[in-house]
Coordinates of C-alpha atoms in Angstrom, one line a residue:
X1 CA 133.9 92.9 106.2
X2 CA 133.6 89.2 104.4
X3 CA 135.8 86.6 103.4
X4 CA 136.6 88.5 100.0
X5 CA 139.4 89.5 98.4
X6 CA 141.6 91.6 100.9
X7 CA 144.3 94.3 100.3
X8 CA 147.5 93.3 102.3
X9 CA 149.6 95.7 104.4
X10 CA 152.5 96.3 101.8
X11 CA 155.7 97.4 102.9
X12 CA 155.5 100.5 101.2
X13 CA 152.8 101.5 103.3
X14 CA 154.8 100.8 106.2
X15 CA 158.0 103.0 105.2
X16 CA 155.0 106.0 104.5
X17 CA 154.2 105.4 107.6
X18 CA 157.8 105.6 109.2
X19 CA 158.7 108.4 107.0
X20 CA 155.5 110.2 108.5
X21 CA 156.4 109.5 111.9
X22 CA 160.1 110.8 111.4
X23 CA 158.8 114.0 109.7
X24 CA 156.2 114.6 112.8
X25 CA 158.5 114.4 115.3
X26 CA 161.2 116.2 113.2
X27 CA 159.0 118.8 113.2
X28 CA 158.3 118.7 117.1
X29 CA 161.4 118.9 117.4
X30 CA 162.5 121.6 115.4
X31 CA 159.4 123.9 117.5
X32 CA 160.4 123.0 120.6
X33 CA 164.0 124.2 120.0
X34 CA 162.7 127.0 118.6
X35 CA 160.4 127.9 121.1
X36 CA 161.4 130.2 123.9
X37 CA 162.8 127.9 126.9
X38 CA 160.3 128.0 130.1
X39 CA 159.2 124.3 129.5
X40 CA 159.2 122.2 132.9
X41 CA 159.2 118.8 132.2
X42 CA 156.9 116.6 134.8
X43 CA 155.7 112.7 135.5
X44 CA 151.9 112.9 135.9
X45 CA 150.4 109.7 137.2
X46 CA 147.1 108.4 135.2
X47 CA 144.9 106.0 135.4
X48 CA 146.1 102.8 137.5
X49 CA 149.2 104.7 138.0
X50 CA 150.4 104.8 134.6
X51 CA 153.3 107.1 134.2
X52 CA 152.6 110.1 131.9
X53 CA 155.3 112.2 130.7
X54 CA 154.5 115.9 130.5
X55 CA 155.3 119.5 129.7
X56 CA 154.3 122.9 131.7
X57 CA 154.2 126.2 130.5
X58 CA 153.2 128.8 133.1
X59 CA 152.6 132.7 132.6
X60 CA 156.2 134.7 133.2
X61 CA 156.0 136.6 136.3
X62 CA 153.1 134.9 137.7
X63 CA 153.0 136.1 141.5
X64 CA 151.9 133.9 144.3
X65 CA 147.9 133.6 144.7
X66 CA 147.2 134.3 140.7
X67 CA 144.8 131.8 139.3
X68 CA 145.3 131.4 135.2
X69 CA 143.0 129.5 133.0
X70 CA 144.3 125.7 132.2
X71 CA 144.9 124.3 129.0
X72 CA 145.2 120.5 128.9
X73 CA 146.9 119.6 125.1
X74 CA 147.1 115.1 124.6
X75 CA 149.7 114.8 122.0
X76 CA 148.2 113.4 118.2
X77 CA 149.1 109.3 117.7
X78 CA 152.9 108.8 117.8
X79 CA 154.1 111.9 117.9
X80 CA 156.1 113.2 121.4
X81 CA 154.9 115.1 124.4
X82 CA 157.1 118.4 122.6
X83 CA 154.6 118.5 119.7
X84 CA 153.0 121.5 121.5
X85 CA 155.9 123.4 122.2
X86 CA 156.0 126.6 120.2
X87 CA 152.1 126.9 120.8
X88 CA 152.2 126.2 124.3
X89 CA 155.0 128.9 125.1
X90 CA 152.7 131.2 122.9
X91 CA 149.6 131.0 125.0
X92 CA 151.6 130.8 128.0
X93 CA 152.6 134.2 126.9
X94 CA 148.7 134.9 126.7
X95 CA 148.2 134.3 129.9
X96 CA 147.3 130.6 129.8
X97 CA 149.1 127.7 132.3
X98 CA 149.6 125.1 129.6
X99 CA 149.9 121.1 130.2
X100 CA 151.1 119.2 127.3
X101 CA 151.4 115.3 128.1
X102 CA 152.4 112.0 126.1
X103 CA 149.1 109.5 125.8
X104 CA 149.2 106.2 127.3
X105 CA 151.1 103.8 125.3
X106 CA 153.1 105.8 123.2
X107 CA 156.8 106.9 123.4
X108 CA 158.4 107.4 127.3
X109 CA 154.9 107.4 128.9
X110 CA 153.4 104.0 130.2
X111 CA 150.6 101.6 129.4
X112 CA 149.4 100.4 126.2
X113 CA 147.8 102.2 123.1
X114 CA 144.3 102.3 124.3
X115 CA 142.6 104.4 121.2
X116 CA 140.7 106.6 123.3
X117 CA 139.4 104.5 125.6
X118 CA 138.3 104.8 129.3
X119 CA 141.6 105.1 130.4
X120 CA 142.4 107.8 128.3
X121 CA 139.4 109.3 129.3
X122 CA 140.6 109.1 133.3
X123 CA 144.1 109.9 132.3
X124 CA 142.9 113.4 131.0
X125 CA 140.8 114.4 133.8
X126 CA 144.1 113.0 136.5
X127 CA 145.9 115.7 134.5
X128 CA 143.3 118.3 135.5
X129 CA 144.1 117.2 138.7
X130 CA 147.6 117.3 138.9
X131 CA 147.5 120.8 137.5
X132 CA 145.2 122.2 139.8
X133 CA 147.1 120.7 142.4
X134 CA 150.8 121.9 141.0
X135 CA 150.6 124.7 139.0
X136 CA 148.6 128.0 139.1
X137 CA 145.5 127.0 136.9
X138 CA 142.2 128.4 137.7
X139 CA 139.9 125.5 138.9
X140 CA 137.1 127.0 136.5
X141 CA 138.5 127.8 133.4
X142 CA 139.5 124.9 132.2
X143 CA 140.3 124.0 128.3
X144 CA 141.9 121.4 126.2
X145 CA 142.9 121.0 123.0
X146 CA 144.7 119.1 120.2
X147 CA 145.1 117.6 116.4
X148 CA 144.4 114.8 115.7
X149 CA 144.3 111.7 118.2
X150 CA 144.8 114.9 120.8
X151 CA 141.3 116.5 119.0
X152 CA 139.5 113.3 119.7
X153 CA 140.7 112.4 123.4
X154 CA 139.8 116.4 123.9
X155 CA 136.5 115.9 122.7
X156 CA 135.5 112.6 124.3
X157 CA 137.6 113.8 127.9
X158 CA 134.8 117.2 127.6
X159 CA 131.8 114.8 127.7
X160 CA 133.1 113.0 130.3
X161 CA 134.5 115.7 132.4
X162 CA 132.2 118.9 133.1
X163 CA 135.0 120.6 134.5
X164 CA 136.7 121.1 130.4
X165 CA 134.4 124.4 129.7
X166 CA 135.9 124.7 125.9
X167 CA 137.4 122.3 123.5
X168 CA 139.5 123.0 120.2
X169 CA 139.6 119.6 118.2
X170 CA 141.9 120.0 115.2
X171 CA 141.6 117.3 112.4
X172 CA 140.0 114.8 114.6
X173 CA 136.7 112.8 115.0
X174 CA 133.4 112.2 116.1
X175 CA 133.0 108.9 114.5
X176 CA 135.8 106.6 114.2
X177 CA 133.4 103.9 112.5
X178 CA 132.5 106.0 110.3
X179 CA 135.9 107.4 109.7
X180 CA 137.9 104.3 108.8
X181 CA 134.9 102.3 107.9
X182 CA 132.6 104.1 105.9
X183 CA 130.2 102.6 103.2
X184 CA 131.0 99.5 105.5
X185 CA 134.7 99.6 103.6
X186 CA 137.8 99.0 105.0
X187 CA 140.1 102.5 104.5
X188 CA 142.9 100.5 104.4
X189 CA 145.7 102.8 103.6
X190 CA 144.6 104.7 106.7
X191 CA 144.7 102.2 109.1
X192 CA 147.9 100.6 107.7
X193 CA 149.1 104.2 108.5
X194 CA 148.0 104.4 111.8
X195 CA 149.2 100.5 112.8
X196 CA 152.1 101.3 111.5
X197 CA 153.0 104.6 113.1
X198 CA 151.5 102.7 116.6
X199 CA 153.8 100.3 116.0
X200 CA 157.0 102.3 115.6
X201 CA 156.6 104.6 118.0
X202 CA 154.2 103.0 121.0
X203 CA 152.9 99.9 122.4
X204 CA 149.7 98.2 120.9
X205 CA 147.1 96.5 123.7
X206 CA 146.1 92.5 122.8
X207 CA 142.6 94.3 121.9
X208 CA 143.7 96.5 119.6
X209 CA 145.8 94.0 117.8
X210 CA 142.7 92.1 117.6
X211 CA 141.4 95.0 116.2
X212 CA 143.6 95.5 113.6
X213 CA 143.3 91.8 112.6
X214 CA 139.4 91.9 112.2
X215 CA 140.0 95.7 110.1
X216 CA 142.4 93.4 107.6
X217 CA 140.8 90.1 107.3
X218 CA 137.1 91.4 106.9
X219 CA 135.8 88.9 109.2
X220 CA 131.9 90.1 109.2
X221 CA 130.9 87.9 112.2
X222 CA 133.4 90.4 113.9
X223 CA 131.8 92.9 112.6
X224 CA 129.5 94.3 115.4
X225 CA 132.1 93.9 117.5
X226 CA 134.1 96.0 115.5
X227 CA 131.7 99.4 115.2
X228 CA 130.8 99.0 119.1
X229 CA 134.4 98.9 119.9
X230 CA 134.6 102.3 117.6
X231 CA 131.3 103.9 119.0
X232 CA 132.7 103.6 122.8
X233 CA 135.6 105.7 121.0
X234 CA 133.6 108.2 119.6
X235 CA 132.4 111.7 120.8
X236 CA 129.2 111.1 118.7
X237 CA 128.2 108.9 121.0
X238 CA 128.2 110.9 124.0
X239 CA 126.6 114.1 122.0
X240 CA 123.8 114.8 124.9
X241 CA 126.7 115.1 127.5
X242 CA 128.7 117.5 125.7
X243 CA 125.4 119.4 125.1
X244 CA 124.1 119.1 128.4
X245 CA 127.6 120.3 130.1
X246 CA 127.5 123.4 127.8
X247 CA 131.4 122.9 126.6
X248 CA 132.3 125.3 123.7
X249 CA 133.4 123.3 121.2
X250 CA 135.4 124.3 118.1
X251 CA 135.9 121.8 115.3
X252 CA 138.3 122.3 112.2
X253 CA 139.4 119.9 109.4
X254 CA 140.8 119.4 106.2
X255 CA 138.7 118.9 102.9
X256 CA 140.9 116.1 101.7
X257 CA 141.3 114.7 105.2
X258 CA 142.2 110.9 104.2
X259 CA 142.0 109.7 107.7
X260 CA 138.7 111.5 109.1
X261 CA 136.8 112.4 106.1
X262 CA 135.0 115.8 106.6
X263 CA 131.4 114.7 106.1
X264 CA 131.6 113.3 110.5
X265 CA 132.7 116.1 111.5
X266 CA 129.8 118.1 110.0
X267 CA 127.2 115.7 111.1
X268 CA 128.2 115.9 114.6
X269 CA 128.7 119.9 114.7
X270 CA 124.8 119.8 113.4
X271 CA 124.2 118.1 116.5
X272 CA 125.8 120.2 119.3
X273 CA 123.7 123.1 120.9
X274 CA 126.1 125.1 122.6
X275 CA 128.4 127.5 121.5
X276 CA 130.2 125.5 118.3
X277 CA 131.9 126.5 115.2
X278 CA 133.1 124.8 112.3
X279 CA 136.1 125.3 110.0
X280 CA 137.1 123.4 106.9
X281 CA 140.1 124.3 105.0
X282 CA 142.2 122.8 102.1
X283 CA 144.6 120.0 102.7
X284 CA 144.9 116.6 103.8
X285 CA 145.0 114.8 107.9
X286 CA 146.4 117.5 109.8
X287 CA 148.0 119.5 107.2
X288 CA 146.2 122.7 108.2
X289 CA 147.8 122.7 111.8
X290 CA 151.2 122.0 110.6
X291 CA 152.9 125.7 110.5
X292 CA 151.4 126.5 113.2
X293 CA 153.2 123.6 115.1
X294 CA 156.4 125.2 113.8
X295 CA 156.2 128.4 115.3
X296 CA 155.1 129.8 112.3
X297 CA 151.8 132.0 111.7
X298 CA 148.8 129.4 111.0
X299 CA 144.7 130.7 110.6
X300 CA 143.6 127.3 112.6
X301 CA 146.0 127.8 116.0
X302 CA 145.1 132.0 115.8
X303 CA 141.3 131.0 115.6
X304 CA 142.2 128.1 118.3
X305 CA 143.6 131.1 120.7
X306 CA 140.8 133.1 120.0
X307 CA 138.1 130.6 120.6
X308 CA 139.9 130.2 124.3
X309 CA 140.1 133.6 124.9
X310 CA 136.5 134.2 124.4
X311 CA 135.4 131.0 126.3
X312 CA 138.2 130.8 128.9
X313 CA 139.0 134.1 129.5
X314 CA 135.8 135.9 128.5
X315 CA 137.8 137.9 126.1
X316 CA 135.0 139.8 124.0
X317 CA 137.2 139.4 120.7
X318 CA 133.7 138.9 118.2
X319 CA 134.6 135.5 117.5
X320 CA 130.8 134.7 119.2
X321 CA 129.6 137.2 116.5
X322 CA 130.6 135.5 113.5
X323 CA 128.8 133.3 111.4
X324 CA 129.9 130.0 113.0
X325 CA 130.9 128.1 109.6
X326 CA 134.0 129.4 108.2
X327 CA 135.3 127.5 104.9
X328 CA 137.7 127.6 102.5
X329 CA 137.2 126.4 99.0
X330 CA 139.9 124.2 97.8
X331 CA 139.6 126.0 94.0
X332 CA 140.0 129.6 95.3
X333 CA 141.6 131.9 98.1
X334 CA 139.2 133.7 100.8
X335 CA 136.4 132.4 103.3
X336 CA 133.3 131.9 103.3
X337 CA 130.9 132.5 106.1
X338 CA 127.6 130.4 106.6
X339 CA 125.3 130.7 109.8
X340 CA 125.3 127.1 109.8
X341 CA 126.4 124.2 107.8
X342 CA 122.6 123.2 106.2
X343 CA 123.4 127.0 104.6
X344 CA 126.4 126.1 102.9
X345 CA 124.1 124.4 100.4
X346 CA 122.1 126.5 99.2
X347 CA 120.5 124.9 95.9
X348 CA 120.8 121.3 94.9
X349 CA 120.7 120.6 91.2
X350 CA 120.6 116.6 90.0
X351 CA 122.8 115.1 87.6
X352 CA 120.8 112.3 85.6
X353 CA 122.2 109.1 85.7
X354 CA 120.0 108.0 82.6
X355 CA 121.6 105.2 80.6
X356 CA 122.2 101.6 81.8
X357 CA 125.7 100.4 82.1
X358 CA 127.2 97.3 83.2
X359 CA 130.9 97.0 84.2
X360 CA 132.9 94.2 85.6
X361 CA 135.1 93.9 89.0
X362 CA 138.7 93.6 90.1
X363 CA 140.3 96.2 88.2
X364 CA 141.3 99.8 88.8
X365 CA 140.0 101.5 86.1
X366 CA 142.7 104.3 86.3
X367 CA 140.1 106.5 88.1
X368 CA 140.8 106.6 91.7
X369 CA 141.6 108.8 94.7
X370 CA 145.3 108.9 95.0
X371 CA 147.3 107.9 97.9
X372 CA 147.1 108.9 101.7
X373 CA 148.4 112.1 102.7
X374 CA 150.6 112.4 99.3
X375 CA 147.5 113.7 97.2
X376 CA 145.8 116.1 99.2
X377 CA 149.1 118.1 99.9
X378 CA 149.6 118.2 96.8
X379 CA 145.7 119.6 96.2
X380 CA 146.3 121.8 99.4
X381 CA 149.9 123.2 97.5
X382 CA 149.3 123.1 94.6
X383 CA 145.8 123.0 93.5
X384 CA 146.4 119.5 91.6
X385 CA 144.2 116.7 92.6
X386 CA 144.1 112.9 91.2
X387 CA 143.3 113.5 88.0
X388 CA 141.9 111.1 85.3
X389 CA 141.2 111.1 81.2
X390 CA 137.8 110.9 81.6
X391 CA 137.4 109.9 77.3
X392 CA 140.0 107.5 78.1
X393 CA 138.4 105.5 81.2
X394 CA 138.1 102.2 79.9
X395 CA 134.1 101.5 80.0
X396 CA 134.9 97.8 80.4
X397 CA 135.5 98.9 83.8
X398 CA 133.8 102.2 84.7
X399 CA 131.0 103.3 84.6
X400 CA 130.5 106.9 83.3
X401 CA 128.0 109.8 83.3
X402 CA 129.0 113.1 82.0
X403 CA 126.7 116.8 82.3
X404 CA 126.9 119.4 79.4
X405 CA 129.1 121.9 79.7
X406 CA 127.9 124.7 81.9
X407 CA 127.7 128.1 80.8
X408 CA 128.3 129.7 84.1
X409 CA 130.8 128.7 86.8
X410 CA 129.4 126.2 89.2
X411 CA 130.5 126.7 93.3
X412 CA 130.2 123.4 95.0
X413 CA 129.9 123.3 98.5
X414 CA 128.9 120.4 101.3
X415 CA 128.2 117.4 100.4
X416 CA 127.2 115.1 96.5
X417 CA 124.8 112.4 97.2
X418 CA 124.3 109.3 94.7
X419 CA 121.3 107.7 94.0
X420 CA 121.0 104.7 91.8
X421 CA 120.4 100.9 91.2
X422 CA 122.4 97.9 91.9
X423 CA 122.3 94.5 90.6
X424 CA 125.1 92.5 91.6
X425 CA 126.2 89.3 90.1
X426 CA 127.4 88.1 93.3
X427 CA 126.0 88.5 96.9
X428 CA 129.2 90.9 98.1
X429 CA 130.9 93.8 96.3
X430 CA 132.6 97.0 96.5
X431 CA 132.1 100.3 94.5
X432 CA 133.8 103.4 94.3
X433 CA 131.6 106.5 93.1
X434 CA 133.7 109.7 91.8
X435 CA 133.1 112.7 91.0
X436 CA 135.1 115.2 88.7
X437 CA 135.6 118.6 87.0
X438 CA 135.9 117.7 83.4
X439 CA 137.9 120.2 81.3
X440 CA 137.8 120.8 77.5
X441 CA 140.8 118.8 76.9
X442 CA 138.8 115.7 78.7
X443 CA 140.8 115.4 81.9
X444 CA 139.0 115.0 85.3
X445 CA 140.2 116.6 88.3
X446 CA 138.8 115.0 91.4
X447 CA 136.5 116.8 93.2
X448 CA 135.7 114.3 95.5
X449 CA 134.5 110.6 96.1
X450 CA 133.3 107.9 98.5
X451 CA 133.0 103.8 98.9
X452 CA 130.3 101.8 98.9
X453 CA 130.5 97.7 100.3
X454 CA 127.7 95.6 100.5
X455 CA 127.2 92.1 101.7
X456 CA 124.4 89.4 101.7
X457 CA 122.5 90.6 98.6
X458 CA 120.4 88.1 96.3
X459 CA 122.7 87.8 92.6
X460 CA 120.7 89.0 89.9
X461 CA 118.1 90.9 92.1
X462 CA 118.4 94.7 92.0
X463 CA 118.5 97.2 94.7
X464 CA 118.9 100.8 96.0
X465 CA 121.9 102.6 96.5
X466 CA 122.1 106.0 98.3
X467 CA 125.7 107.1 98.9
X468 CA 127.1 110.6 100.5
X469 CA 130.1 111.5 98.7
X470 CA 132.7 113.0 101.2
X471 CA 132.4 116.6 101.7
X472 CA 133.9 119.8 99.7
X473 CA 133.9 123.1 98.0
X474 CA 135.1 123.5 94.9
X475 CA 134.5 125.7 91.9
X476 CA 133.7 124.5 88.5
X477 CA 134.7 127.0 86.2
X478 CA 132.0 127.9 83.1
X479 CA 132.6 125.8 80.0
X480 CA 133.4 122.3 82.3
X481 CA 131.5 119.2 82.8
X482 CA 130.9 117.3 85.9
X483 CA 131.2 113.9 85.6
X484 CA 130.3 110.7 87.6
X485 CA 132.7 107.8 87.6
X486 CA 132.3 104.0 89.2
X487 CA 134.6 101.6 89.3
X488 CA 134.8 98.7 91.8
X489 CA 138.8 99.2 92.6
X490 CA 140.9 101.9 94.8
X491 CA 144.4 101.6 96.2
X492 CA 142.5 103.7 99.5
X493 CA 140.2 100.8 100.0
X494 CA 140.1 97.4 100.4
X495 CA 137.3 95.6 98.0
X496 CA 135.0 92.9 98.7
X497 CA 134.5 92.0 94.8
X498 CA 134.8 87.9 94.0
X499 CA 136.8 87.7 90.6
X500 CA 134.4 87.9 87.7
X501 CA 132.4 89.8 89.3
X502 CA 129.7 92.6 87.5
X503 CA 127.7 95.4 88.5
X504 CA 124.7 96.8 86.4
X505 CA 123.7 100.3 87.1
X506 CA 120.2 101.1 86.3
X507 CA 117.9 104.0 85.9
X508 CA 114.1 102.6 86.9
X509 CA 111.2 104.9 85.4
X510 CA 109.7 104.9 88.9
X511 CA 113.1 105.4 90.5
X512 CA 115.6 107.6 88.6
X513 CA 119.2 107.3 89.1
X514 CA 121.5 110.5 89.7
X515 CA 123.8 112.7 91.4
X516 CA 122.7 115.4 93.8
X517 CA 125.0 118.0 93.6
X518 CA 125.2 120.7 96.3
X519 CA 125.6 124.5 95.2
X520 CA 126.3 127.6 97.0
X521 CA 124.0 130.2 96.1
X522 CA 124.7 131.4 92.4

């Protein structure tokens, strides 16, 4: 965040945005009419009085006395308190008493957009409440669940509330810092996303409009102000809690998540000692849970069920049994199993980042990491990421490092680091580091990437760079190249490079630059 060059909020953003909304609750809709009718629609009173709007789905044939477990489901931003509907009316026919409700803020339900905050956190636990007091839920089996926003008020409501015994957070986060704002860059595309959609479909609070202002205009003396705002919001934060309450917690995300980026998500499971397990499929924000929305068959909402069924219901299905890390490569079809996420890497193996190269500022270089949403789909359907012609890269511009040509295929998995260093021309800047599966023909196909923005540096004085790339699996197949590509320009981000700007990459003798590149045991 610094008085640089800033990336506005285009209207194109903003009719992605709309067009997202309309497809989400499109989709809503379409479940909920074809879900099976049984839905009771209820005002729940939250926090301060705020009115909630709400759906109930209760076991059929449910006699007087019967006590069921309770699953609590907050809707995901902007979408409708019928999101849940073909899901809910499926574990209500599994026994469950489900209670979807509408977040503060958004749609027919009152109060302002809080982004998780307290009252959020008191408006889940006065829906525990209300449905222990109006509907046949068991006082001590008690759940929640949800994608998205819905995964991260589920999370944050389980460390705040001991009653929540087991948590399924789909595509959400544990660090909305380091989310939106990772490498200290502004993911601008993102948040134009998510202002946008809370602007269509909800009412935004004076703070978070300050928010968004202080996200756009890189003011850096807001700065602080900015990550402790995000921290409050974050189940990171409140790790020991969750830990100490002994919640089961389930995490699953996407790959090419463009919103929460995988690598927080990992982090945080690492630091959770109860019963946990972690999921990472192809796709993009909330992509994976989509079908399963629909009615449709879906791996994340079967494994969701499960998950609640074992911790809920006491269901001995094997799910405890099973290695807790279950991913899917974006390059190829089946799981993979992993006791733990430190396993998934099993072997590192460096890339050198030998010669010196200087490039200059303010110019996409044609490498870059596509558009929100748009580009993981099309990875997650397709198999097609951004790709580049890595031969054609204009070096003016990027900086590039390329491997031989491997003899033997080359199974990526968890997460690149990059090591090298910096001298800057000016005091601020903003890099983008890359990394791609080079084919014989020369083109790159992203495997993935991260930002990098620094501020207050000394021009002309050099210094160390350590970056985490975001989080994958992929498969280089034998006879490819990786290579490493930086630039200082992404439509993703926004950059902090003055004009005329340069940045020198250097290799030291006593310092070597490179790439750390995680493999899965060959």
């Amino acid at each position: 965040m610094g008085t640089q060059r800033t990336t506005p909020r285009t209207t194109a953003v903003g009719i992605v945005a709309a067009t997202l909304v309309a497809g989400g609750v499109l989709g809503s809709a379409q479940a909920a009419e074809a879900a099976p009718h049984g839905i009771r629609f209820v005002d729940i009173a939250g926090d301060g009085g705020v009115t909630l709007k709400a759906n109930v789905v209760t076991p059929s044939g449910a006699r007087a006395g019967d006590r069921h477990p309770l699953l609590v489901l907050p809707t995901s931003w902007g979408l409708p308190q019928v999101q849940y509907a073909a899901q809910a009316q499926k574990l209500a026919d599994s026994g469950y008493v489900v209670v979807s409700y509408n977040v503060r803020g958004f749609w027919q339900s009152g109060g302002e957009i809080e982004v998780a905050g307290p009252p959020d956190m008191a408006d889940a636990s006065k829906v525990i409440d209300w449905a222990l007091a109006n509907t046949p839920a068991d006082p001590r089996h008690i759940g929640m669940a949800g994608v998205s926003y819905g995964a991260g008020i589920s999370l944050l409501a389980a460390a705040h509330d001991k009653r929540v015994r087991a948590v399924a957070a789909l595509s959400g986060w544990a660090d909305l810092i380091g989310s939106i704002y990772s490498g200290r860059t502004q993911h601008v595309q993102a948040g134009a996303l998510l202002d946008g959609a809370g602007r269509v479909t909800g009412r935004q609070s004076a703070e978070l409009k300050g928010i968004w202002h202080d996200f756009y205009t890189s003011d850096l003396s807001r700065e602080q102000d900015l990550i402790d705002w995000g921290k409050k919001r974050s189940a990171g934060t409140y790790v020991d809690r969750l830990n100490d309450s002994g919640a089961a917690v389930m995490l699953a995300n996407a790959w090419g998540d463009t919103i929460f980026p995988p690598n927080q998500y990992a982090d945080f499971y690492e630091k959770l000692t109860g019963p946990k397990r972690l999921e990472m499929r192809p796709g993009d924000h909330a992509t994976p849970e989509i079908t399963g929305l629909l009615g449709l068959p879906n791996d994340v909402w079967k494994d969701t069920e499960r998950w609640f069924d074992r911790y809920l219901r006491g269901e001995d299905n094997g799910i405890d049994r099973e290695p807790p890390v279950q991913l899917k490569p974006r390059s190829t079809g089946g799981y993979e199993s992993y006791p733990d996420w430190k396993s998934v890497a099993a072997t590192e193996r460096k890339l050198a980042l030998g010669e010196s190269t200087t490039i200059r500022a303010n110019v996409d270089s044609g490498a870059d990491a596509g558009v929100v949403f748009l580009s993981s789909i099309l990875d997650q359907v397709a198999h097609v990421p951004p790709m580049a012609s890595i031969p054609l890269l204009p070096r003016r511009w990027a900086a590039v490092w390329q491997s031989g040509k491997y003899p033997a295929a080359q199974h990526i998995r968890g997460t690149a680091k990059l090591h090298t260093t910096v001298t800057p021309t000016e005091e601020s800047g903003t890099l983008v580091a890359y990394l791609y599966d080079v084919g014989p023909l020369g083109i790159g196909k992203l495997v993935t990437n991260a930002p990098y923005t620094f501020h207050g540096r000394t021009p002309g004085q050099p210094f160390g760079l350590d970056l985490e790339l975001y989080s994958t699996a992929w498969d280089v197949p034998a006879g490819h190249r990786l290579a490493l590509v930086v630039d200082t320009v992404d439509p993703l981000y926004i950059e902090h490079n003055p004009s005329g700007a340069r940045l020198t990459f250097s290799s030291p003798a006593d310092d070597p630059s490179y790439v750390s590149i995680p493999l899965r045991e060959q």
